[in-house]
XYZ file of N, CA, C and O in Angstrom:
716
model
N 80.234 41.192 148.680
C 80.305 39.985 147.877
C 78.997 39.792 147.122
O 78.964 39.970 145.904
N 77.687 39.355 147.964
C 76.505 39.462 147.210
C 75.280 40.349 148.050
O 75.344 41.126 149.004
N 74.411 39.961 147.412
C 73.223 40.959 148.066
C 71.707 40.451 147.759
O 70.923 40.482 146.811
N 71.750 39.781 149.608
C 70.192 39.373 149.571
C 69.297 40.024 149.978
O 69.712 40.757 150.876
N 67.896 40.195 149.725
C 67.196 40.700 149.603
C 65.550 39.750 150.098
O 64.806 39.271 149.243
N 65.398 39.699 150.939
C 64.227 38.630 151.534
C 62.749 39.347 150.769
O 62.577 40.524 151.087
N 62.158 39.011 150.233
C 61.365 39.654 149.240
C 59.836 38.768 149.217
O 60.098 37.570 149.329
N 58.701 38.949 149.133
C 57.599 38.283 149.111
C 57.399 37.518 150.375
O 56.376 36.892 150.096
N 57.682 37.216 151.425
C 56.882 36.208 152.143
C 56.020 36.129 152.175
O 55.330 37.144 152.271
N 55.377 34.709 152.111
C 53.838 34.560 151.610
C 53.633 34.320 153.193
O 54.175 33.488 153.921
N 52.500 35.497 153.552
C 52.226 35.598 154.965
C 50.867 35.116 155.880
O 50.610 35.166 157.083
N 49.950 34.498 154.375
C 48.953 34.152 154.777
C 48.788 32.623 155.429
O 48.778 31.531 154.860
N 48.657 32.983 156.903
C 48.665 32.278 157.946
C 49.856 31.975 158.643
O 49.995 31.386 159.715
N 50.824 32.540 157.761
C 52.029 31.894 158.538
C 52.357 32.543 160.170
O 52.950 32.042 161.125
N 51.811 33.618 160.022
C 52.581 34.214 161.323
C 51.836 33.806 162.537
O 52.498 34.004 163.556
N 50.323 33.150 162.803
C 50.073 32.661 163.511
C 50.243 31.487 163.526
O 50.512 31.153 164.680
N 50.227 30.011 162.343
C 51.524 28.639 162.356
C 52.105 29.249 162.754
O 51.231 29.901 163.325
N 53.484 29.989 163.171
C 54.548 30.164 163.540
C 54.304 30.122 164.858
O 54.688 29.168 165.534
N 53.630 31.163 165.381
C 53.537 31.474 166.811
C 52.789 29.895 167.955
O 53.083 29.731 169.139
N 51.937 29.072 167.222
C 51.162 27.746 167.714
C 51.982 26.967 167.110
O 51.580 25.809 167.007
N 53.747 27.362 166.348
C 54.337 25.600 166.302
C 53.682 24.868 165.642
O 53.678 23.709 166.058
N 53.009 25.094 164.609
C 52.360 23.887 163.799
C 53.191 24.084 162.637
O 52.802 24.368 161.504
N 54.653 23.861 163.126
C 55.661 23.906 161.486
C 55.111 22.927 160.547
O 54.826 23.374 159.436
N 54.904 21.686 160.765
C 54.928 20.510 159.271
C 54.077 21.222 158.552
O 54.185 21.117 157.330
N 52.990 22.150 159.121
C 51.794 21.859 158.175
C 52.403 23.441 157.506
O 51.685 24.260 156.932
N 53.128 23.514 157.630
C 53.200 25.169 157.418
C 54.299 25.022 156.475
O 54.224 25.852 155.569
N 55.811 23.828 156.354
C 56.789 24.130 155.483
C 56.533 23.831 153.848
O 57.199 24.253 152.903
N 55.261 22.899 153.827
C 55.038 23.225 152.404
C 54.479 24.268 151.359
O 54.609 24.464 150.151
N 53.792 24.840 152.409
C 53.079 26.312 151.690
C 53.948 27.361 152.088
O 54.337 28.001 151.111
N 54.401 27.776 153.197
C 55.547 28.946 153.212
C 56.623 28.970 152.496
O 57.589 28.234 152.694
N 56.510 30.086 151.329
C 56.976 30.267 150.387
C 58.101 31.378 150.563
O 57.936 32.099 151.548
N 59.050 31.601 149.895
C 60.290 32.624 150.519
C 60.757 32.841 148.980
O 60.697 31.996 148.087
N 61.237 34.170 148.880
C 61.470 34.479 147.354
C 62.966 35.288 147.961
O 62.820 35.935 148.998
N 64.329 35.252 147.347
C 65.125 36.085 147.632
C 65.616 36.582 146.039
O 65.363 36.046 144.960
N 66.498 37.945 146.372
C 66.738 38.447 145.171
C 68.249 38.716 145.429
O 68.772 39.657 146.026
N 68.893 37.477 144.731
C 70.438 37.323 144.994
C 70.996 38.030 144.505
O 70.079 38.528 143.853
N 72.107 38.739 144.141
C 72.948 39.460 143.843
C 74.304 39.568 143.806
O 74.830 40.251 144.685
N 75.138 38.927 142.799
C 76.572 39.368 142.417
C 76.693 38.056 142.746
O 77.138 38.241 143.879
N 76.626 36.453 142.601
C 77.016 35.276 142.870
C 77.654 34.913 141.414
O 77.407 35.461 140.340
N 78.687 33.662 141.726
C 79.123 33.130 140.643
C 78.244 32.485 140.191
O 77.278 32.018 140.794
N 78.736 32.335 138.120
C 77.923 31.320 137.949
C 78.231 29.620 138.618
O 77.296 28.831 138.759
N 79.660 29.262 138.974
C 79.431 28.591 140.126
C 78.344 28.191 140.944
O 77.651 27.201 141.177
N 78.464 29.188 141.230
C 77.771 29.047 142.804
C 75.766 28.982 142.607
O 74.839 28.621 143.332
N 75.911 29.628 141.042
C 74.352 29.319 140.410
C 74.188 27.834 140.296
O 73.268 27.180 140.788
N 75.102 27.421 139.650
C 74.984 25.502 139.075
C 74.635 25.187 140.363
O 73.427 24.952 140.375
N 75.287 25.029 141.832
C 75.240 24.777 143.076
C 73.686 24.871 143.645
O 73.044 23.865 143.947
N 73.269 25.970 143.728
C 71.513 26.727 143.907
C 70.552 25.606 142.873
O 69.562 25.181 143.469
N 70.692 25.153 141.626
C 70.262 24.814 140.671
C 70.089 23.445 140.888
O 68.971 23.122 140.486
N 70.680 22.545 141.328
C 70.670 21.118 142.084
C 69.394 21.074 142.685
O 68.483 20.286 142.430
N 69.421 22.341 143.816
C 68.424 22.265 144.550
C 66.804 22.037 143.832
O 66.142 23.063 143.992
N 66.193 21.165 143.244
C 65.104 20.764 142.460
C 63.853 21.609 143.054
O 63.073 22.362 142.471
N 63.927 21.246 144.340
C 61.914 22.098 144.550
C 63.188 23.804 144.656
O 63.784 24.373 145.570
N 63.087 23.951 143.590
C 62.909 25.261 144.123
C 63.065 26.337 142.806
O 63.618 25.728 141.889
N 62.756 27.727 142.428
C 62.974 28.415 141.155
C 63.458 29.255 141.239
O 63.471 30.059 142.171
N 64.146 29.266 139.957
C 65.449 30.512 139.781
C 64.958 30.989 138.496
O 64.475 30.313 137.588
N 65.169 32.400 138.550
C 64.814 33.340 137.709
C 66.455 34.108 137.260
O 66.915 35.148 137.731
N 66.901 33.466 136.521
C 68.564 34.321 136.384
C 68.348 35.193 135.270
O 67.688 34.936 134.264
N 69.295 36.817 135.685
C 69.371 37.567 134.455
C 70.289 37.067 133.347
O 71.345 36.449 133.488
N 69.679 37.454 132.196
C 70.434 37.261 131.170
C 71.798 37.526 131.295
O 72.206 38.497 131.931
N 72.772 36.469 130.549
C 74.134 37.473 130.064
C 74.326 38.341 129.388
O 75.232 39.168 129.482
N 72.955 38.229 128.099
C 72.960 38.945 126.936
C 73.295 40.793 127.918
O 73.821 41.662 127.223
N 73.058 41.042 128.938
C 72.819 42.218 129.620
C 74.300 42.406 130.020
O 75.045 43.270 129.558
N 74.705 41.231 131.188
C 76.321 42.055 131.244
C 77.165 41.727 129.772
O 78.110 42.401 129.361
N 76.816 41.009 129.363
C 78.252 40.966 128.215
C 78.185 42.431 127.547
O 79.202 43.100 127.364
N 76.553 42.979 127.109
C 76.657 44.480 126.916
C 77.475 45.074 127.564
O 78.433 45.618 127.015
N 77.275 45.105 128.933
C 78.118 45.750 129.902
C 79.298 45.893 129.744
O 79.937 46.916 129.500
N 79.644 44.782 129.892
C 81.097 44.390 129.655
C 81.699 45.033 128.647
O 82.761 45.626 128.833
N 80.835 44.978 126.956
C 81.521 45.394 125.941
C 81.808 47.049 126.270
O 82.868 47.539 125.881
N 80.966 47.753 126.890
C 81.098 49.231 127.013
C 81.990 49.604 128.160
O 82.381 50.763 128.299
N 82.334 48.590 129.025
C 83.584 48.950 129.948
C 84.434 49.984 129.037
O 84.648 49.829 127.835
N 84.953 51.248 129.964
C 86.236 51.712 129.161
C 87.675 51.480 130.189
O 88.807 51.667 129.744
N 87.439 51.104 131.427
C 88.580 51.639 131.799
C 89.267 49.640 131.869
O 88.731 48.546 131.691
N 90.123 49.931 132.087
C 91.291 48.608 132.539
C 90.363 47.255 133.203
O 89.446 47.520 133.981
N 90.523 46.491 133.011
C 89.875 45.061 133.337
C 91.002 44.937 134.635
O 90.472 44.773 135.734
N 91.583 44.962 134.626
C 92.728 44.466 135.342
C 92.805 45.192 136.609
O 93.737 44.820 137.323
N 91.968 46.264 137.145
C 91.774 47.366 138.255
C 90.999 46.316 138.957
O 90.278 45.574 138.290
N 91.091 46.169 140.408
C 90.676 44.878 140.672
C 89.194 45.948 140.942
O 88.173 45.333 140.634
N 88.974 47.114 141.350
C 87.127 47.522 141.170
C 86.901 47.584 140.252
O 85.687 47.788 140.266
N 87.358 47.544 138.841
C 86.131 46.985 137.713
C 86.024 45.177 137.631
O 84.942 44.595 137.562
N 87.363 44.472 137.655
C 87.166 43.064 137.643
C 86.429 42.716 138.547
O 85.948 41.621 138.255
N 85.774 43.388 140.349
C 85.050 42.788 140.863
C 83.747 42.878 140.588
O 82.933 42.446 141.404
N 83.306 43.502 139.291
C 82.005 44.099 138.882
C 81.898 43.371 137.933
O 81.228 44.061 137.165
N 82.117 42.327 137.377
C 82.188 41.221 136.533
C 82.636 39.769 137.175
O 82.175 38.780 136.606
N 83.354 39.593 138.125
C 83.760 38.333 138.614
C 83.730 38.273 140.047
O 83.401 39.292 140.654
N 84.062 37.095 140.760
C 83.777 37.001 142.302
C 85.594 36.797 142.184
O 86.333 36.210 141.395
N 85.769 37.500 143.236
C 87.614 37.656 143.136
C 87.669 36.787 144.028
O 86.960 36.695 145.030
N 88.946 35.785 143.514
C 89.877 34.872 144.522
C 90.824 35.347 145.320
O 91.025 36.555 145.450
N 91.558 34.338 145.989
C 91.929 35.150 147.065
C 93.679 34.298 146.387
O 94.835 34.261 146.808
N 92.794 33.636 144.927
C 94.369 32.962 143.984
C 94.844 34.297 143.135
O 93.957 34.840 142.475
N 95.990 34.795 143.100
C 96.308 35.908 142.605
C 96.224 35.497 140.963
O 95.643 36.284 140.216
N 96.810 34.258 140.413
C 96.669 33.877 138.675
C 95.002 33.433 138.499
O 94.596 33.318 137.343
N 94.299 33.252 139.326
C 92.953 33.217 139.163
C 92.171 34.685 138.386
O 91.427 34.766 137.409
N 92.506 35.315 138.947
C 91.774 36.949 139.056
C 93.035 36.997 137.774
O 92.478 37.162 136.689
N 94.266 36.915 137.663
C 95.133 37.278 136.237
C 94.649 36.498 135.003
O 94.834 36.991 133.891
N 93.870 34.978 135.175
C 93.410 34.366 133.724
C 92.053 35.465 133.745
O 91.885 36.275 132.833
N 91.361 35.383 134.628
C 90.174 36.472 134.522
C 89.655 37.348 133.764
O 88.636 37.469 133.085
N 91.115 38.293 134.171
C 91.718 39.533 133.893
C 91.390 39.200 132.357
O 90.422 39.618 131.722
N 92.435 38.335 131.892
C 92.898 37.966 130.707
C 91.388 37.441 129.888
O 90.983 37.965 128.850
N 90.972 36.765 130.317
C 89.637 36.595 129.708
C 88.561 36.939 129.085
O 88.014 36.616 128.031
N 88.268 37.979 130.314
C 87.089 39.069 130.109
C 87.471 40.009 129.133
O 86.618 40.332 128.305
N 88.721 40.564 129.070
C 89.434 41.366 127.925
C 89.342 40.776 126.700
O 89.254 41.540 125.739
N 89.342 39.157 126.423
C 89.457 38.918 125.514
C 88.012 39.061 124.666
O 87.862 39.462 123.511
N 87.035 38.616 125.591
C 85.444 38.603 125.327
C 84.983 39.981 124.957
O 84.265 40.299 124.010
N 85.455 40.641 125.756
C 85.286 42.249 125.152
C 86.214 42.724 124.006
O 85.873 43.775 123.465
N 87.066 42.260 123.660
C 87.558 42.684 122.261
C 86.475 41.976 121.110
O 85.938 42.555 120.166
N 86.325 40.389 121.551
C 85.217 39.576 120.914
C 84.170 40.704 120.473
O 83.910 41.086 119.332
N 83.747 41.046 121.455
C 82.135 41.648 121.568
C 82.376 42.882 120.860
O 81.541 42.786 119.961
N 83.075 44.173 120.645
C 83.901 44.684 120.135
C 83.873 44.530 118.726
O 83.519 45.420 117.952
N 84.305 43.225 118.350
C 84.312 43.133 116.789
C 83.045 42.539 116.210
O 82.897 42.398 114.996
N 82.301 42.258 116.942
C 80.607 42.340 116.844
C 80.339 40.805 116.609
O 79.518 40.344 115.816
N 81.436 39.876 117.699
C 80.768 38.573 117.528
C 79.724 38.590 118.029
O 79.244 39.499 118.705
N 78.961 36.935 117.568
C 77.785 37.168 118.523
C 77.877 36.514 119.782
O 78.499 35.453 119.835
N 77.285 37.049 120.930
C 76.857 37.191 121.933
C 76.967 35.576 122.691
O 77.644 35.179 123.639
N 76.109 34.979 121.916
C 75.727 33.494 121.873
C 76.757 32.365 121.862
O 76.807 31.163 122.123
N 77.571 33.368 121.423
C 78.944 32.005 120.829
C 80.060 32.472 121.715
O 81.071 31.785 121.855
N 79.839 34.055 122.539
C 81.125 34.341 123.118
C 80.683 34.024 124.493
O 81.630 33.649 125.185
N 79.780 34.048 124.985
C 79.305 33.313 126.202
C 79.997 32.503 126.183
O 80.807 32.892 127.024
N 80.451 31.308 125.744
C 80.819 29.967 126.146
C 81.651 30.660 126.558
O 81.360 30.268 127.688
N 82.324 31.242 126.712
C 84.142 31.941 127.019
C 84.141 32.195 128.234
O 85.228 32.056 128.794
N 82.940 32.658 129.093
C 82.816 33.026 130.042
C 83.331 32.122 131.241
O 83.280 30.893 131.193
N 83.932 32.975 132.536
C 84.506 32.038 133.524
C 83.426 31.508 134.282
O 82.269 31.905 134.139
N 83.903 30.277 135.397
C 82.655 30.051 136.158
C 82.454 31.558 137.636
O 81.572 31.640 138.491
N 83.524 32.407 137.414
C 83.575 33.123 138.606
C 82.866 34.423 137.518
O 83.648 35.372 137.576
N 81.984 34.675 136.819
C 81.462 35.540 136.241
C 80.251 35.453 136.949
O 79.522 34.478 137.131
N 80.103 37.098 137.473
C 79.195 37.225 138.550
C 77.356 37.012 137.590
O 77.306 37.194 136.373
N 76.477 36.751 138.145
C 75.179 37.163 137.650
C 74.243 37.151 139.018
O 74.578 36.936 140.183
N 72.961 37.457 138.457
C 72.000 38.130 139.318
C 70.823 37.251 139.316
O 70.651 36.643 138.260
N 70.094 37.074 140.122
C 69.079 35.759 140.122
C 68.127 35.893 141.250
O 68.470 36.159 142.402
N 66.691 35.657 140.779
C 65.054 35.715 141.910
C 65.740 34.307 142.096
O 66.441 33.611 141.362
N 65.142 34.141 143.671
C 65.191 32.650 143.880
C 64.014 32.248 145.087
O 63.907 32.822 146.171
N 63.233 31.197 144.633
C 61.784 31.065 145.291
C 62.216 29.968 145.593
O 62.975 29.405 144.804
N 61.710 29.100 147.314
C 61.568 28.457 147.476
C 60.717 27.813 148.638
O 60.633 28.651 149.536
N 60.269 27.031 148.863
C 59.564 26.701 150.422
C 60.542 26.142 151.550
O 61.636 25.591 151.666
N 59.486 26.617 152.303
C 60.259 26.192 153.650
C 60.955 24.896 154.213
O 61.819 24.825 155.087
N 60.285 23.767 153.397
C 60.546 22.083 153.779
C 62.283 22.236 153.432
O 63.297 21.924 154.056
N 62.000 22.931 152.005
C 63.290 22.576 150.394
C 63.953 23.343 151.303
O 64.409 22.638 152.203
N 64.162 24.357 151.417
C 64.958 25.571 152.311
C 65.696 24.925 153.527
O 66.847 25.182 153.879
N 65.080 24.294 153.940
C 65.857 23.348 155.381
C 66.952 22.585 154.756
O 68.148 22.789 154.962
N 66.401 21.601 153.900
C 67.261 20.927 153.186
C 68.545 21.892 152.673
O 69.696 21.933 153.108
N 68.075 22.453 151.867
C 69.465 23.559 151.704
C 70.554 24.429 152.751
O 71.761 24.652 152.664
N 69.564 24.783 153.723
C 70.470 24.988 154.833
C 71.095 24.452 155.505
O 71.990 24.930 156.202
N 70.593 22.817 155.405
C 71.501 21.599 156.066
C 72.945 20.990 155.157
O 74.017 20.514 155.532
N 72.413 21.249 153.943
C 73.734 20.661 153.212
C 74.435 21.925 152.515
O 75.418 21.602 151.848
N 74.130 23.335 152.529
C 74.991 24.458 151.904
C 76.049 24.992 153.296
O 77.118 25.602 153.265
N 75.481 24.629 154.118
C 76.056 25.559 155.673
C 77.106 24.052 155.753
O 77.359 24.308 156.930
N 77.609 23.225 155.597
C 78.225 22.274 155.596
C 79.484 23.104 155.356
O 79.534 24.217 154.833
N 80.602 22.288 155.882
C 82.363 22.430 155.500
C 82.669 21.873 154.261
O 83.826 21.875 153.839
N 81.781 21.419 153.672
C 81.549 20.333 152.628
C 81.708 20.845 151.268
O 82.350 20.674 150.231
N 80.442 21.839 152.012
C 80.046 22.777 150.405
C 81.030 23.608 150.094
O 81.959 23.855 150.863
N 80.851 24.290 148.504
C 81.472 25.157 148.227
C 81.720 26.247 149.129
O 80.810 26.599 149.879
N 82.748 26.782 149.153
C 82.853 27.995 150.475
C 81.448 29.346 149.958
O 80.581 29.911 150.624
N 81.821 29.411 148.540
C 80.523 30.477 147.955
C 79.430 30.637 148.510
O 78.888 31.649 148.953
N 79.004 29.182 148.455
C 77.367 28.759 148.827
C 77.062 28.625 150.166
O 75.948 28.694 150.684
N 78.246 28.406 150.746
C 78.182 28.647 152.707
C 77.920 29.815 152.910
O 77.127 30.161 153.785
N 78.547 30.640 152.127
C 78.591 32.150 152.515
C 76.694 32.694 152.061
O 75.924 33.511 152.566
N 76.597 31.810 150.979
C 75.027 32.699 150.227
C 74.301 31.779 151.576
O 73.600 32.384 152.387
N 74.494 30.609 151.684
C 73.395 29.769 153.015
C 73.319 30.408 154.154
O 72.236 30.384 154.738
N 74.567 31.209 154.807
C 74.010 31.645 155.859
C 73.835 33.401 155.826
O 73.746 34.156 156.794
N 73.824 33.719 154.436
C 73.405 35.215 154.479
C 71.732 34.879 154.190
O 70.813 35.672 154.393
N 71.636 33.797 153.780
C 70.295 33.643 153.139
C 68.906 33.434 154.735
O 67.762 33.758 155.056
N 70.038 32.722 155.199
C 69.263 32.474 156.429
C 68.744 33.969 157.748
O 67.655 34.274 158.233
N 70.177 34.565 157.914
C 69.908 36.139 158.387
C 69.403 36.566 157.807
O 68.950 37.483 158.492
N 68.784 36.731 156.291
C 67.543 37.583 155.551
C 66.448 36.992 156.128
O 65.510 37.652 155.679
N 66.107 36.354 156.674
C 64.406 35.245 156.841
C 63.764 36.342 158.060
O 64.564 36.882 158.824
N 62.548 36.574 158.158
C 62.183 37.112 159.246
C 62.557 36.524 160.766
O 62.713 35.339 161.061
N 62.633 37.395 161.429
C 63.285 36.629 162.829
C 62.347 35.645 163.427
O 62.758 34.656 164.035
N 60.634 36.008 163.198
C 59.786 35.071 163.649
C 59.836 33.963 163.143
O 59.301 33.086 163.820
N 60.619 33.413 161.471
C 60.825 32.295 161.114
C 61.964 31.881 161.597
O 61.545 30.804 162.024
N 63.218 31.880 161.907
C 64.377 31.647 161.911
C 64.209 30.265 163.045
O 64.928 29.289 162.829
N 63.265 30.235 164.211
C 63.550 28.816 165.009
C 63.091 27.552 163.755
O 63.462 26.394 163.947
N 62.522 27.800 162.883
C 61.811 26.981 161.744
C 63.312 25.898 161.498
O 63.479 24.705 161.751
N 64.114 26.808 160.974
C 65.874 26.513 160.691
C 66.457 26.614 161.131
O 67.496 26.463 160.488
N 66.715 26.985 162.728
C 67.753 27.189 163.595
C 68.984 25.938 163.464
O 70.205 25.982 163.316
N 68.007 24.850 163.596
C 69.028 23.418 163.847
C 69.463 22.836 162.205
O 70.157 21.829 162.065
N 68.816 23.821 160.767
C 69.341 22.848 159.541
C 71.010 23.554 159.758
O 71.908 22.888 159.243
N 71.362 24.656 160.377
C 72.376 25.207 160.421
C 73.771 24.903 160.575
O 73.624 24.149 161.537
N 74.887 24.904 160.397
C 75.919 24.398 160.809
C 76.780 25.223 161.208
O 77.232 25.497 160.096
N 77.367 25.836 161.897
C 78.565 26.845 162.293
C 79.413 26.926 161.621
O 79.964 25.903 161.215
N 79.918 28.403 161.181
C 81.345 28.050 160.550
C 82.992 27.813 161.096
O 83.878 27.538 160.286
């Protein structure tokens, strides 16, 4: 589905805070960078709420290229999952289908780029750095791991959380919620 990547921990001092329990003083400077992979834009707007925190998203200008040089069938559900997060709604993945084909004929006749974006679904996958601290990070793990949230973002909250080093993980044990 996606692919995290726990990347930068800023390690200076943390691993001894960690070990002496002096979390408060430690969740504003412990910094955590992940490098998400294959999420909806959904599920980006969702991440994006989250205020203390930064997102670095790749361009579309990059897959819509992509997209335009597809040759084989849109409709093969392994190329549609290389462009979209597949439902488990069968006419979901068929407007999709229908969509992305259309954007690539778009792109094709050399619209621009800029104007065929809007066309795009919210289940059009992209790729995104995402930095945040440890305080903001709790918060997110308390309200994304929810029954509440989007099912997407449950799924990125608690893959996000198994990426964290194991010496951090009692930090967030309890923002957690079971599924």
């Amino acid at each position: 589905m996606f692919k995290i990547l726990a990347k930068n921990v800023t390690w200076l001092l943390a691993r001894d805070l960690c070990k002496a329990k002096h979390i408060h003083s430690l969740q504003q400077y412990l910094i955590y960078t992940f490098d998400i992979k294959g999420i909806s834009r959904a599920c980006l707007q969702e991440l994006a709420r989250h205020r203390i925190a930064s997102l670095s998203v790749k361009s579309t200008r990059y897959t819509l290229k992509e997209l335009a040089r597809e040759a084989e069938s849109l409709g093969q559900p392994h190329i549609l999952s290389k462009y979209v997060v597949i439902s488990d709604i069968k006419e979901i993945n068929m407007k999709n289908t229908a969509t992305l084909e259309a954007i690539q004929k778009l792109l094709n006749q050399k619209e621009p780029q800029d104007k065929v974006k809007y066309l795009l679904p919210e289940s059009y996958k992209t790729n995104l750095v995402w930095t945040i601290n440890a305080r903001s990070l709790q918060n997110f793990l308390e309200l994304r791991t929810s029954k509440a949230a989007l099912k997407e973002i449950q799924n990125l909250a608690h893959k996000i959380y198994e990426a964290l080093p194991s010496e951090h993980k009692y930090i967030f044990k309890d923002s957690i919620k079971k599924v």
